[in-house]
Structure formats: structure tokens, C-alpha cells
Coordinates of C-alpha atoms in Angstrom, one line a residue:
Chain A
X21 CA 73.2 77.5 91.9
X22 CA 72.8 80.9 90.2
X23 CA 75.6 80.2 87.8
X24 CA 76.4 76.8 86.1
X25 CA 79.8 75.3 85.3
X26 CA 79.0 75.8 81.6
X27 CA 78.3 79.5 82.2
X28 CA 81.5 80.0 84.1
X29 CA 83.4 78.4 81.2
X30 CA 81.6 80.6 78.7
X31 CA 82.4 83.8 80.8
X32 CA 86.0 82.7 81.0
X33 CA 86.1 82.5 77.3
X34 CA 84.6 86.0 77.0
X35 CA 87.1 87.3 79.5
X36 CA 90.1 85.6 77.8
X37 CA 90.9 83.6 80.9
X38 CA 91.8 80.0 81.3
X39 CA 91.0 77.8 84.3
X40 CA 91.7 74.2 85.2
X41 CA 88.7 71.9 86.1
X42 CA 89.2 72.4 89.9
X43 CA 89.5 76.2 89.5
X44 CA 86.3 76.3 87.4
X45 CA 84.3 74.6 90.2
X46 CA 85.8 76.9 92.9
X47 CA 85.1 79.9 90.7
X48 CA 81.5 78.8 90.3
X49 CA 81.0 78.5 94.0
X50 CA 82.6 81.9 94.8
X51 CA 80.7 83.7 92.0
X52 CA 77.5 82.0 93.2
X53 CA 78.0 83.4 96.8
X54 CA 78.6 86.9 95.4
X55 CA 75.7 86.7 93.0
X56 CA 73.5 85.5 95.9
X57 CA 74.5 88.6 97.9
X58 CA 73.9 91.1 95.0
X59 CA 70.5 89.6 94.4
X60 CA 69.5 92.0 97.2
X61 CA 69.2 94.7 94.6
X62 CA 66.1 93.0 93.2
X63 CA 64.2 94.0 96.4
X64 CA 64.2 97.6 95.3
X65 CA 61.7 99.3 92.9
X66 CA 63.9 101.2 90.5
X67 CA 61.1 102.0 88.0
X68 CA 61.7 105.5 86.7
X69 CA 65.1 106.0 88.5
X70 CA 67.8 107.5 86.2
X71 CA 71.1 105.5 86.2
X72 CA 74.2 107.3 87.6
X73 CA 77.1 106.9 85.2
X74 CA 79.3 109.7 86.5
X75 CA 80.1 110.4 90.2
X76 CA 79.9 114.1 89.9
X77 CA 77.5 115.7 87.5
X78 CA 79.7 117.7 85.1
X79 CA 79.7 118.2 81.4
X80 CA 82.8 116.6 79.9
X81 CA 84.8 119.4 78.2
X82 CA 86.2 118.9 74.8
X83 CA 89.9 119.4 74.3
X84 CA 91.1 121.8 71.6
X85 CA 92.0 120.0 68.5
X86 CA 95.7 120.9 68.6
X87 CA 98.4 118.5 67.4
X88 CA 100.9 117.7 70.1
X89 CA 103.9 115.3 70.2
X90 CA 103.1 111.8 71.5
X91 CA 105.6 109.5 73.3
X92 CA 108.6 108.5 71.1
X93 CA 107.9 105.1 69.5
X94 CA 111.1 103.6 70.9
X95 CA 110.1 104.4 74.4
X96 CA 106.7 102.8 74.0
X97 CA 107.8 99.7 72.2
X98 CA 110.6 99.2 74.8
X99 CA 108.1 97.5 77.2
X100 CA 106.8 95.0 74.6
X101 CA 107.7 91.3 75.4
X102 CA 108.7 90.7 71.7
X103 CA 109.6 93.1 69.0
X104 CA 111.0 93.1 65.5
X105 CA 112.2 96.2 63.6
X106 CA 110.5 98.5 66.0
X107 CA 107.2 96.7 65.8
X108 CA 105.4 94.5 68.3
X109 CA 105.5 90.8 67.4
X110 CA 102.8 88.4 68.3
X111 CA 102.1 84.7 67.6
X112 CA 100.5 83.7 64.4
X113 CA 96.8 84.5 64.0
X114 CA 96.2 84.0 60.3
X115 CA 97.1 80.7 58.6
X116 CA 98.8 80.4 55.2
X117 CA 95.5 80.5 53.3
X118 CA 94.7 83.8 55.0
X119 CA 92.0 82.4 57.3
X120 CA 91.8 83.5 61.0
X121 CA 93.2 80.9 63.4
X122 CA 90.8 81.7 66.4
Chain B
X20 CA 113.0 114.1 118.8
X21 CA 114.3 112.7 115.5
X22 CA 113.4 114.3 112.2
X23 CA 111.2 111.4 111.0
X24 CA 109.0 111.9 114.1
X25 CA 108.1 115.4 113.1
X26 CA 105.0 115.9 110.9
X27 CA 105.4 116.6 107.3
X28 CA 104.5 120.3 107.6
X29 CA 107.2 120.7 110.2
X30 CA 109.8 118.8 108.1
X31 CA 109.1 121.0 105.1
X32 CA 109.5 124.1 107.3
X33 CA 112.9 122.8 108.6
X34 CA 114.1 122.2 105.0
X35 CA 112.9 125.6 103.8
X36 CA 114.6 127.4 106.6
X37 CA 117.8 125.4 106.2
X38 CA 117.4 123.9 109.7
X39 CA 117.9 120.6 108.1
X40 CA 118.7 119.5 104.6
X41 CA 116.3 117.5 102.4
X42 CA 119.2 115.1 101.9
X43 CA 119.3 114.4 105.6
X44 CA 115.6 113.9 105.8
X45 CA 115.6 111.4 102.9
X46 CA 118.6 109.6 104.4
X47 CA 116.9 109.3 107.7
X48 CA 113.9 107.6 106.1
X49 CA 116.0 105.3 104.0
X50 CA 117.9 104.3 107.2
X51 CA 114.6 103.5 108.9
X52 CA 113.2 101.6 106.0
X53 CA 116.4 99.4 106.0
X54 CA 116.0 98.8 109.7
X55 CA 112.3 98.2 109.9
X56 CA 110.6 97.4 106.6
X57 CA 111.9 93.8 106.4
X58 CA 109.4 93.1 109.2
X59 CA 106.5 95.2 107.7
X60 CA 106.7 95.0 103.9
X61 CA 105.3 98.4 103.1
X62 CA 107.5 99.1 100.1
X63 CA 107.7 97.1 96.9
X64 CA 110.8 99.0 95.7
X65 CA 112.8 102.0 96.6
X66 CA 114.2 104.7 94.3
X67 CA 117.1 105.8 96.4
X68 CA 119.0 107.3 93.5
X69 CA 116.0 109.3 92.2
X70 CA 115.1 110.4 95.7
X71 CA 118.6 111.6 96.7
X72 CA 119.0 113.5 93.4
X73 CA 115.7 115.2 94.0
X74 CA 116.7 116.0 97.6
X75 CA 120.0 117.5 96.5
X76 CA 118.2 119.6 94.0
X77 CA 115.9 120.9 96.7
X78 CA 118.8 121.7 98.9
X79 CA 120.6 123.6 96.0
X80 CA 117.5 125.7 95.5
X81 CA 117.4 126.5 99.2
X82 CA 121.0 127.5 99.2
X83 CA 120.6 129.6 96.1
X84 CA 117.7 131.5 97.8
X85 CA 115.1 130.2 95.4
X86 CA 111.7 129.0 96.5
X87 CA 112.1 125.2 96.8
X88 CA 108.3 124.6 96.7
X89 CA 105.5 124.0 99.3
X90 CA 106.6 120.4 99.7
X91 CA 110.3 121.0 99.9
X92 CA 112.0 117.8 101.1
X93 CA 108.7 116.1 101.9
X94 CA 109.4 112.4 101.7
X95 CA 106.7 110.4 100.0
X96 CA 105.7 106.8 99.5
X97 CA 103.8 106.4 96.3
X98 CA 101.3 103.5 96.0
X99 CA 102.6 101.4 93.1
X100 CA 99.4 102.2 91.1
X101 CA 100.9 105.6 90.1
X102 CA 103.2 105.3 87.0
X103 CA 106.7 106.7 87.4
X104 CA 108.9 107.4 84.4
X105 CA 111.9 105.1 84.4
X106 CA 110.9 103.4 87.7
X107 CA 109.2 100.0 87.6
X108 CA 105.5 100.1 88.2
X109 CA 103.6 96.9 88.8
X110 CA 100.3 97.8 90.5
X111 CA 101.0 94.8 92.8
X112 CA 100.6 92.4 89.9
X113 CA 102.8 89.8 88.2
X114 CA 101.3 90.8 84.9
X115 CA 103.1 94.1 85.1
X116 CA 106.4 92.8 86.4
X117 CA 109.3 94.6 84.7
X118 CA 107.0 97.4 83.3
X119 CA 109.0 100.6 83.2
X120 CA 106.6 103.4 82.3
X121 CA 107.7 105.9 79.6
X122 CA 105.7 108.7 81.3
X123 CA 104.9 110.1 84.7
X124 CA 101.6 110.3 86.5
X125 CA 100.2 113.8 87.1
X126 CA 100.2 113.2 90.9
X127 CA 103.9 112.3 91.1
X128 CA 104.8 115.1 88.6
X129 CA 103.0 117.7 90.7
X130 CA 104.5 116.3 93.9
X131 CA 108.0 116.6 92.5
X132 CA 107.4 120.0 91.1
X133 CA 106.4 121.1 94.6
X134 CA 109.7 119.9 95.9
X135 CA 108.7 116.5 97.2
X136 CA 111.0 113.5 97.3
X137 CA 109.6 110.1 96.2
X138 CA 111.2 107.5 98.3
X139 CA 109.7 104.5 96.6
X140 CA 106.6 102.5 95.5
X141 CA 104.3 101.2 98.2
X142 CA 102.8 97.7 98.5
X143 CA 99.2 97.2 97.6
X144 CA 96.5 94.6 96.7
X145 CA 96.9 93.6 93.0
X146 CA 95.2 96.3 90.9
X147 CA 93.9 97.8 94.1
X148 CA 91.4 94.9 94.5
X149 CA 91.3 93.9 98.2
X150 CA 90.9 95.2 101.7
X151 CA 94.0 93.6 103.3
X152 CA 97.0 93.9 100.9
X153 CA 97.1 90.1 101.1
X154 CA 96.4 90.1 97.3
X155 CA 99.8 91.7 96.6
X156 CA 101.6 89.4 94.1
X157 CA 104.9 90.3 95.7
X158 CA 105.1 90.4 99.5
X159 CA 103.1 90.3 102.6
X160 CA 102.4 93.6 104.2
X161 CA 101.9 93.6 108.0
X162 CA 100.2 96.0 110.3
X163 CA 102.8 98.0 112.3
X164 CA 100.6 97.8 115.4
X165 CA 100.5 94.0 115.3
X166 CA 102.7 92.1 112.8
X167 CA 100.2 89.1 112.7
X168 CA 97.5 91.4 111.4
X169 CA 96.7 93.0 108.0
X170 CA 97.2 96.7 107.4
X171 CA 93.9 96.9 105.5
X172 CA 93.8 97.6 101.8
X173 CA 94.2 98.2 99.1
X174 CA 96.6 101.0 100.0
X175 CA 98.0 98.9 102.9
X176 CA 101.6 99.6 102.1
X177 CA 101.0 103.3 102.1
X178 CA 99.2 103.2 105.4
X179 CA 101.8 100.9 107.1
X180 CA 104.6 103.2 105.8
X181 CA 103.0 106.2 107.5
X182 CA 102.2 104.3 110.7
X183 CA 105.8 103.0 111.1
X184 CA 107.4 106.3 110.2
X185 CA 108.9 105.1 106.9
X186 CA 107.7 108.2 104.9
X187 CA 106.4 111.7 105.7
X188 CA 103.2 111.2 103.7
X189 CA 102.0 108.4 101.4
X190 CA 99.8 108.5 98.4
X191 CA 97.0 106.0 98.1
X192 CA 93.9 105.5 95.9
X193 CA 90.4 104.8 97.0
X194 CA 87.8 103.1 94.8
X195 CA 85.6 101.7 97.6
X196 CA 87.6 102.6 100.7
X197 CA 91.1 101.8 99.9
X198 CA 92.6 104.9 101.5
X199 CA 90.2 105.3 104.5
X200 CA 90.0 101.6 105.6
X201 CA 93.8 101.0 105.8
X202 CA 94.2 104.5 107.4
X203 CA 91.8 103.4 110.1
X204 CA 93.4 100.0 110.6
X205 CA 96.9 101.5 110.8
X206 CA 95.9 104.6 112.9
X207 CA 96.8 107.3 110.4
X208 CA 94.8 110.1 108.6
X209 CA 93.6 109.3 105.1
X210 CA 91.7 111.5 102.7
X211 CA 89.7 110.4 99.7
X212 CA 89.1 113.6 97.7
X213 CA 86.0 114.1 95.5
X214 CA 86.0 112.2 92.3
X215 CA 87.9 114.4 89.8
X216 CA 89.5 116.6 92.4
X217 CA 92.9 114.9 91.8
X218 CA 94.0 113.9 88.3
X219 CA 93.8 110.2 87.5
X220 CA 96.3 110.6 84.6
X221 CA 99.0 107.9 85.2
X222 CA 97.0 106.2 87.9
X223 CA 96.4 102.7 86.7
X224 CA 92.7 102.3 86.2
X225 CA 90.6 99.9 88.4
X226 CA 86.9 101.2 88.2
X227 CA 87.1 104.5 86.3
X228 CA 83.9 106.0 87.7
X229 CA 85.0 105.5 91.3
X230 CA 88.8 105.8 91.4
X231 CA 90.4 108.7 93.1
X232 CA 93.9 109.3 94.6
X233 CA 94.6 111.1 97.8
X234 CA 97.1 111.6 100.7
X235 CA 97.6 109.5 103.8
X236 CA 99.6 111.1 106.6
X237 CA 100.1 111.6 110.3
X238 CA 97.6 114.5 110.5
X239 CA 94.9 116.3 108.6
X240 CA 97.3 119.3 108.4
X241 CA 99.9 117.2 106.5
X242 CA 97.2 115.9 104.1
X243 CA 96.0 119.4 103.5
X244 CA 99.5 120.5 102.5
X245 CA 99.8 117.7 100.0
X246 CA 96.3 118.1 98.6
X247 CA 96.9 121.8 97.8
X248 CA 99.9 120.8 95.7
X249 CA 98.2 118.0 93.7
X250 CA 94.6 119.0 93.3
X251 CA 93.2 120.8 90.3
X252 CA 92.3 120.6 86.7
X253 CA 94.6 118.5 84.5
X254 CA 94.2 118.7 80.7
X255 CA 95.4 115.1 80.5
X256 CA 92.4 113.8 82.5
X257 CA 89.1 115.0 81.0
X258 CA 87.2 114.0 84.2
X259 CA 89.4 116.2 86.5
X260 CA 87.3 119.0 87.9
X261 CA 87.8 122.6 86.7
X262 CA 87.0 124.1 90.1
X263 CA 89.3 126.3 92.2
X264 CA 91.5 124.3 94.6
X265 CA 90.3 124.9 98.2
X266 CA 92.3 126.5 101.0
X267 CA 92.8 123.3 102.9
X268 CA 95.5 124.5 105.3
X269 CA 93.5 127.5 106.2
X270 CA 90.5 125.2 106.8
X271 CA 92.6 123.2 109.2
X272 CA 93.0 126.3 111.3
X273 CA 89.3 127.3 111.2
X274 CA 88.0 124.5 113.5
X275 CA 84.5 123.0 113.5
X276 CA 82.6 125.3 115.9
X277 CA 79.1 125.9 114.7
X278 CA 79.1 123.0 112.2
X279 CA 76.3 120.5 112.2
X280 CA 77.5 116.9 112.3
X281 CA 75.0 114.3 111.0
X282 CA 75.1 110.8 112.4
X283 CA 73.6 108.3 110.0
X284 CA 71.7 105.7 112.1
X285 CA 72.2 102.9 109.6
X286 CA 75.9 103.0 110.2
X287 CA 75.6 101.9 113.9
X288 CA 73.8 98.6 113.5
X289 CA 74.7 94.9 113.4
X290 CA 78.2 94.0 112.3
X291 CA 79.7 96.9 114.1
X292 CA 82.3 95.9 116.8
X293 CA 81.2 97.4 120.1
X294 CA 84.6 98.8 120.9
X295 CA 84.7 100.6 117.5
X296 CA 81.2 102.0 118.1
X297 CA 82.2 103.2 121.6
X298 CA 85.3 104.9 120.3
X299 CA 83.5 106.6 117.5
X300 CA 80.7 107.7 119.8
X301 CA 83.3 109.2 122.2
X302 CA 84.7 111.0 119.1
X303 CA 81.3 112.5 118.4
X304 CA 80.9 113.6 122.0
X305 CA 84.3 115.4 121.7
X306 CA 82.9 117.3 118.7
X307 CA 79.7 118.0 120.5
X308 CA 81.5 119.3 123.6
X309 CA 83.5 121.7 121.5
X310 CA 80.9 123.5 119.6
X311 CA 79.5 121.2 117.0
X312 CA 75.8 120.4 116.7
X313 CA 74.9 116.7 116.5
X314 CA 71.9 115.5 114.5
X315 CA 70.7 112.0 113.6
X316 CA 70.2 111.5 109.9
X317 CA 69.0 108.6 107.8
X318 CA 70.4 107.0 104.7
X319 CA 67.8 104.3 104.0
X320 CA 69.6 102.6 101.1
X321 CA 72.8 101.9 103.0
X322 CA 72.3 98.1 103.0
X323 CA 72.3 98.1 99.2
X324 CA 75.7 99.8 98.8
X325 CA 77.9 96.7 98.8
X326 CA 75.8 94.9 96.3
X327 CA 75.7 97.9 93.9
X328 CA 79.5 98.4 94.3
X329 CA 80.3 94.7 93.7
X330 CA 78.5 94.9 90.4
X331 CA 79.7 98.3 89.2
X332 CA 83.3 98.1 90.2
X333 CA 84.0 94.6 88.7
X334 CA 82.1 95.5 85.5
X335 CA 84.4 98.5 85.0
X336 CA 87.4 96.6 86.0
X337 CA 86.7 93.8 83.6
X338 CA 86.8 96.4 80.8
X339 CA 89.8 98.3 82.1
X340 CA 91.9 95.1 82.6
X341 CA 91.2 93.9 79.0
X342 CA 94.4 95.8 78.1
X343 CA 96.6 93.3 79.8
X344 CA 97.0 90.8 77.0
X345 CA 100.7 90.2 76.8
X346 CA 101.1 92.2 73.6
X347 CA 102.5 95.6 74.3
X348 CA 103.8 95.4 77.9
X349 CA 103.9 93.1 80.9
X350 CA 103.9 89.4 81.2
X351 CA 103.5 87.1 78.1
X352 CA 103.1 83.3 78.4
X353 CA 105.8 81.4 76.5
X354 CA 105.3 79.0 73.6
X355 CA 101.7 79.9 72.8
X356 CA 100.2 77.9 69.9
X357 CA 98.5 81.0 68.5
X358 CA 97.4 84.5 69.4
X359 CA 94.3 83.5 71.4
X360 CA 96.2 80.9 73.3
X361 CA 98.8 83.6 74.1
X362 CA 96.1 86.1 75.4
X363 CA 94.3 83.5 77.6
X364 CA 97.4 82.0 79.1
X365 CA 99.2 85.3 79.7
X366 CA 96.2 86.5 81.6
X367 CA 95.6 83.2 83.4
X368 CA 99.2 83.1 84.5
X369 CA 99.7 86.8 85.1
X370 CA 96.7 87.7 87.2
X371 CA 96.1 86.6 90.7
X372 CA 93.0 84.9 92.0
X373 CA 91.1 87.9 93.3
X374 CA 91.7 89.9 90.1
X375 CA 90.4 86.9 88.0
X376 CA 87.4 86.6 90.2
X377 CA 86.5 90.2 89.7
X378 CA 87.1 90.1 85.9
X379 CA 84.8 87.0 85.8
X380 CA 82.1 88.7 87.9
X381 CA 82.3 91.9 85.8
X382 CA 82.3 90.0 82.5
X383 CA 79.3 88.0 83.7
X384 CA 77.2 91.0 84.8
X385 CA 77.9 92.8 81.5
X386 CA 77.2 89.8 79.3
X387 CA 74.2 89.5 77.0
X388 CA 71.0 88.9 78.9
X389 CA 72.3 90.0 82.3
X390 CA 73.2 93.6 81.7
X391 CA 69.8 95.1 82.7
X392 CA 69.3 92.8 85.7
X393 CA 72.8 93.6 87.2
X394 CA 74.7 96.5 85.8
X395 CA 71.7 98.6 84.7
X396 CA 70.0 98.1 88.0
X397 CA 73.1 98.7 90.1
X398 CA 73.5 102.1 88.4
X399 CA 70.0 103.0 89.3
X400 CA 70.5 101.9 92.9
X401 CA 73.6 104.1 92.8
X402 CA 71.3 107.1 92.1
X403 CA 69.1 106.1 95.1
X404 CA 72.2 106.0 97.4
X405 CA 73.4 109.4 96.1
X406 CA 69.8 110.8 96.6
X407 CA 69.9 109.6 100.3
X408 CA 73.1 111.7 100.8
X409 CA 71.7 114.7 99.0
X410 CA 68.7 114.8 101.3
X411 CA 70.7 114.1 104.4
X412 CA 73.2 116.8 103.7
X413 CA 70.4 119.4 103.6
X414 CA 70.3 118.9 107.4
X415 CA 74.0 118.7 108.2
X416 CA 77.4 119.9 107.0
X417 CA 79.3 116.7 107.5
X418 CA 78.6 113.2 108.7
X419 CA 80.6 111.1 111.1
X420 CA 80.6 107.3 111.1
X421 CA 83.0 104.4 111.8
X422 CA 85.4 103.9 109.0
X423 CA 85.6 100.1 109.3
X424 CA 83.3 97.9 111.3
X425 CA 86.3 96.1 112.9
X426 CA 89.9 96.8 113.8
X427 CA 92.7 95.0 112.0
X428 CA 92.0 91.4 111.4
X429 CA 94.5 88.5 111.4
X430 CA 96.5 87.7 108.3
X431 CA 94.8 84.9 106.4
X432 CA 91.6 85.0 108.4
X433 CA 89.4 86.3 105.5
X434 CA 91.2 85.0 102.5
X435 CA 89.1 82.0 101.9
X436 CA 85.8 83.9 101.9
X437 CA 85.8 86.7 99.3
X438 CA 82.4 88.0 100.4
X439 CA 83.5 88.3 104.0
X440 CA 86.5 90.4 102.7
X441 CA 84.1 92.7 100.8
X442 CA 82.1 93.4 103.9
X443 CA 85.2 95.2 105.3
X444 CA 84.2 98.1 103.1
X445 CA 80.6 98.5 104.3
X446 CA 81.0 102.0 105.6
X447 CA 83.3 103.4 103.0
X448 CA 81.7 102.3 99.7
X449 CA 78.8 104.7 99.6
X450 CA 81.1 107.7 99.5
X451 CA 82.5 106.6 96.2
X452 CA 79.1 105.6 94.7
X453 CA 77.6 109.0 95.8
X454 CA 80.5 111.1 94.6
X455 CA 81.4 112.4 98.1
X456 CA 84.7 113.1 99.8
X457 CA 85.7 111.3 102.9
X458 CA 88.4 111.1 105.5
X459 CA 89.4 108.7 108.2
X460 CA 91.1 109.9 111.4
X461 CA 92.3 107.9 114.4
X462 CA 89.8 108.1 117.3
X463 CA 90.8 105.4 119.7
X464 CA 92.4 102.0 120.4
X465 CA 90.6 98.7 121.1
X466 CA 91.5 96.4 124.0
X467 CA 94.3 94.8 122.0
X468 CA 96.0 98.1 121.2
X469 CA 94.7 98.3 117.7
X470 CA 93.8 101.7 116.2
X471 CA 90.2 102.7 115.5
X472 CA 89.2 105.1 112.8
X473 CA 86.4 107.6 112.5
X474 CA 85.1 108.6 109.1
X475 CA 84.1 112.1 108.2
X476 CA 82.0 112.5 105.0
X477 CA 81.1 115.7 103.1
X478 CA 79.4 116.5 99.9
X479 CA 81.3 116.8 96.6
X480 CA 84.1 119.4 96.9
X481 CA 83.5 119.6 100.6
X482 CA 87.2 118.9 101.5
X483 CA 87.5 122.1 103.5
X484 CA 84.7 120.9 105.8
X485 CA 86.6 117.6 106.4
X486 CA 89.7 119.5 107.2
X487 CA 87.9 121.8 109.6
X488 CA 86.5 118.8 111.6
X489 CA 89.6 116.6 111.3
X490 CA 92.2 119.2 112.2
X491 CA 89.9 120.6 114.9
X492 CA 89.5 117.1 116.4
X493 CA 93.2 116.4 116.2
X494 CA 94.0 119.6 118.2
X495 CA 91.8 118.1 121.0
X496 CA 93.1 114.5 120.9
X497 CA 96.4 112.7 120.6
X498 CA 95.3 109.4 118.9
X499 CA 97.1 110.4 115.7
X500 CA 100.4 111.1 117.5
X501 CA 100.9 107.6 118.8
X502 CA 103.6 105.3 117.4
X503 CA 103.5 101.5 117.3
X504 CA 106.3 99.7 119.1
X505 CA 108.0 98.7 115.8
X506 CA 108.6 102.4 115.2
X507 CA 110.0 103.0 118.6
X508 CA 112.4 100.0 118.4
X509 CA 115.1 101.7 116.5
X510 CA 115.0 104.6 118.8
X511 CA 115.6 102.4 121.8
X512 CA 118.6 100.7 120.2

């Protein structure tokens, strides 16, 4: 196996995902098959090859620094699952002593 | 002939000359959608009210003698990846259920400004990840040519809607083949423009260095009409190209005489269905017999494209999809014990299996210790693939290949093997990696009556070359004019 159960659990944590035990095992198998396939890239000599980060070589233009209206707050907050006084509300993440919960 | 059977260009002409009203065209489509789409599943939701209001506005302009725009009354299905102000946009995902965007995508904005009527939002694989539309979180989409088969993906709803006559033109997006592959499987014409040719503003991001929106229609001519209206620099998308928009409709009339067509030998090897190969080779013969020069070319790194793509695209996706956390919009898990629990459960419950698989893969290849071996290397291989094309295009104007190695496969047949599903994109992926433009046009039928697609590729900003070949070919053939039985059913009644 190219990827262990422990690694899958670690990656899930990094990705903010949660899986049951069965799902973890299935995910490990599927990722393993894909990683096996992409291993093919190791055959190539890429020494000295520049990476492509942009599909079409263009210089990204800078926008003029002109103030413009953004979307009205009400319209943006309207999609939030939980709001209070025009703010987005989330579950607790700091305990009463001021320490972070997670 | 009914109005829906006419091509888009002809419908627009009818509306502009008052031969028929935009309202009548839109009504005809809604009637058809009601009669047929239960069996196909090409739309996720309709915007009847918005569409009819827009159609009436177009008709008023025509009556008042004002120019109603180059797409007057053109009825369009918009892949649900384009955000639409006031109309729910889900990207095929449960995590965006109920999301009503406060702004409009540049593509839909420009379509409407040109007089087009948006009928509704088309079905798709969740976040455009898939090659069969089976990863839609909402409903199955079936291939109009055989209801037991997939329409391809991820723009499967868009392709099926065009094939069944449920819109004039549909908009799709293509990150690794998601316009061209479903176009091939459904027997329609689909164009993936050059990266940056069409604004990505308001197009929900999958893999930002590869995503591009484009039209899917019944002919190259119809796609040209739409592309002229939506292409061009957009200040809201800094990666949109500041290059003059081509004369695509004119290119459709020019024809391909004197052009050199390259045939990459690596695209005709194992894994290619013999019936698909035979049809594409006949297509190439048609081009040769009518004034094109044919030349064999080589793209030596072809076999590495899928591997590079399935590192780069999940890596970019894992980053783009970090925004779905249950805080500002979309699905939020109930009764979370704390913020982290809310993040993880909202994402675990809101995303489907394929999306999670790609987020996991992308997170893994970007994680400490693996970056150079996977993502860094894949970006270098991307350069090698682009160099192959640069060299090959020194010897030819366009290339012609199969679009998909197979015709439409059975629903469910590839769902248990993700890698098998990924191989459906083997001929389309390189175009995105190398920054090219590509089109799929119908070029035959297999023994089971399923459409076969031929892909035409051109270098960056070579859309006019594609239109010259595609429209020229379509003047000589009638594969693109055929309708599946399901489209004829209503006529017979």
C-alpha cells in the first residue's frame, strides 16, 4: 500500500473531513489505486524543466486602485445558515478562560 | 418543422425579423421540457418566470424597432456551476442546497445582455467532478440516445438538453474534458475555448488553472454565435485574456480548404474502441477529400497526461473547496459541539463521495513531504506536454483525434472504479494542461446507434481554426442534425 490508514486519517484531519472506519478503509484502497497510477510520472526525467503554473503565458495585469461599491451586507449575509444582528454566528471556539477549543 | 428543431442561429433570425416571438420560442421549450425531461433529467431547476420576463422584454424591443441583440430569444440551459442572481445555484452539490447567489456570473450577464433567455440550470456532476453526471447529488441524468446510458460529464445535463431539443444552446464548463466528452457521448457540438477566453467570474471554481466555460449546441455555427457574445476581457476576472474576440461566425463560412490537419499517432492506440476509431478515420478522410492536408504528428508525453491531471486538478480543488465550511453559505451540520466539529461534519455530510475523494487526494499531494514528488513534478510534466503540442503545431494548423475512447457507457458501470472513470478523459485532458482550445463534433454512430465524437484541437486562441474545420465538416455531413427517438416522440403524438 502506498498510503496507510493512519495517513488517510491524518489527511482527513488536514482536509476537515470526517469518515467512519469502513469509509477510511475504502478511501485508502481507492487513493492507493490512484496513487499507483500517478506513480507513472516518476518514469520521466524532469531535471531542469520549468513548472507550468498558468495555462497561457500572460502577465497578470494589475487593477487600478479605485474604490467601488461591494455587495450590500444584507444580501451577502442572507445565505448564512445562522446569523445574529447582521453577523454570521458560529459554534463556540473559545472557552470561558479564553483558550481555543480546537 | 417546429421552432425547437431549428438551429439557434435560425431561431434568433426568426425572432429578430418578427417571424416568431421570443415568448413563443421559450414557451415551446418549456412545453418540451415538461413532456420529456422527466425521462432524461437534464435540468436541476427551471426559471420560467425569469425566462418569460426576459423573452417579453426582447419582444418589446423588436416591436419598438430597437436592436434586441445578437442572441435575441436564444433559449439557453446554464450548467448549474454558473451563479445566477436570485436563482438557486448548487453546482450539483448538497453542500450548496438553497444557495441563492447575490450576484450574476459574467457569462450569464453577457448572454442576457445579448438578448438570450436563460431557461434554467442544467444537471452536472457535483462540482464538475466526474465524466458521467452520476455524481450529481440531485438526480440521474440519462443519455437521450439510450436512457440506460450516461450522457457523459461533467456537463452531462447541458449535453443531454441540447441532444433532446430542450434548449437552443447550453453552457458547460471544461476542466479536463467536461464539455467535449459529454458533447461526444450525446452527439452534439461542444467548444472548450482557450483558458481565459471566457470570463470565469461567477463560475464556481474547481481547478482554477484549468477551468473554462464554453457553448454546447447543435452546430459549430450556433456555438460561434454564442462565443462572440460571451468572449473577451472581463475586469472581474484577472485571468481573462485581453485579446480581440475572433470573428467566429465568419470563420464558420471560410471552410478548411488548404489547412493542415495533424493526426497524433498516440491517440489511436490501445483502449480505443474500433468503431470510434473507424468513424474518426472516416471523418479525417472527409477532410482530406475536401481540401485539407493530413499529416501524422507525435505527442510523446500523451500517456502521462492523466497522471499529471489527477494530481494538479485535485490539488487545486482541495484548495478551492476549502471555502465550503458551513459558515457563510450552504449546508451546516446541526448540533455541533464546537467550531471544528461543525466544519468537519458539515463537509462530511455535505460533499458526495467523489468530491471527498478528490479533496483527499489533493490534500495528500500538497501535504508536507509529498509536494515535490507529486504536485511539483506534475507541473513540470505539464510543461513537457505543452512542449509536445508547441512542436507538433509547427507542422499543422489543427489536430483531429477521437474525443472519447468509447461511446456512452451504461449507468452504474464505472461507478465502483474511480480510476476507470478517469480514463474516460484520456483524449481531452491534454488540451487543458497545454492551454489549447478544443471542440467535439459528431462524426458517426456505433452499431448500437450511439453517437461518436471527433475532437479538433488548435493552439491557444485558435478558435477560428476550429470553427473553420467544424463548420466546414458539418456542411458536408449530417451527423449533427440527427435527433434521438426521445426527441421525436412528442412530434409523433
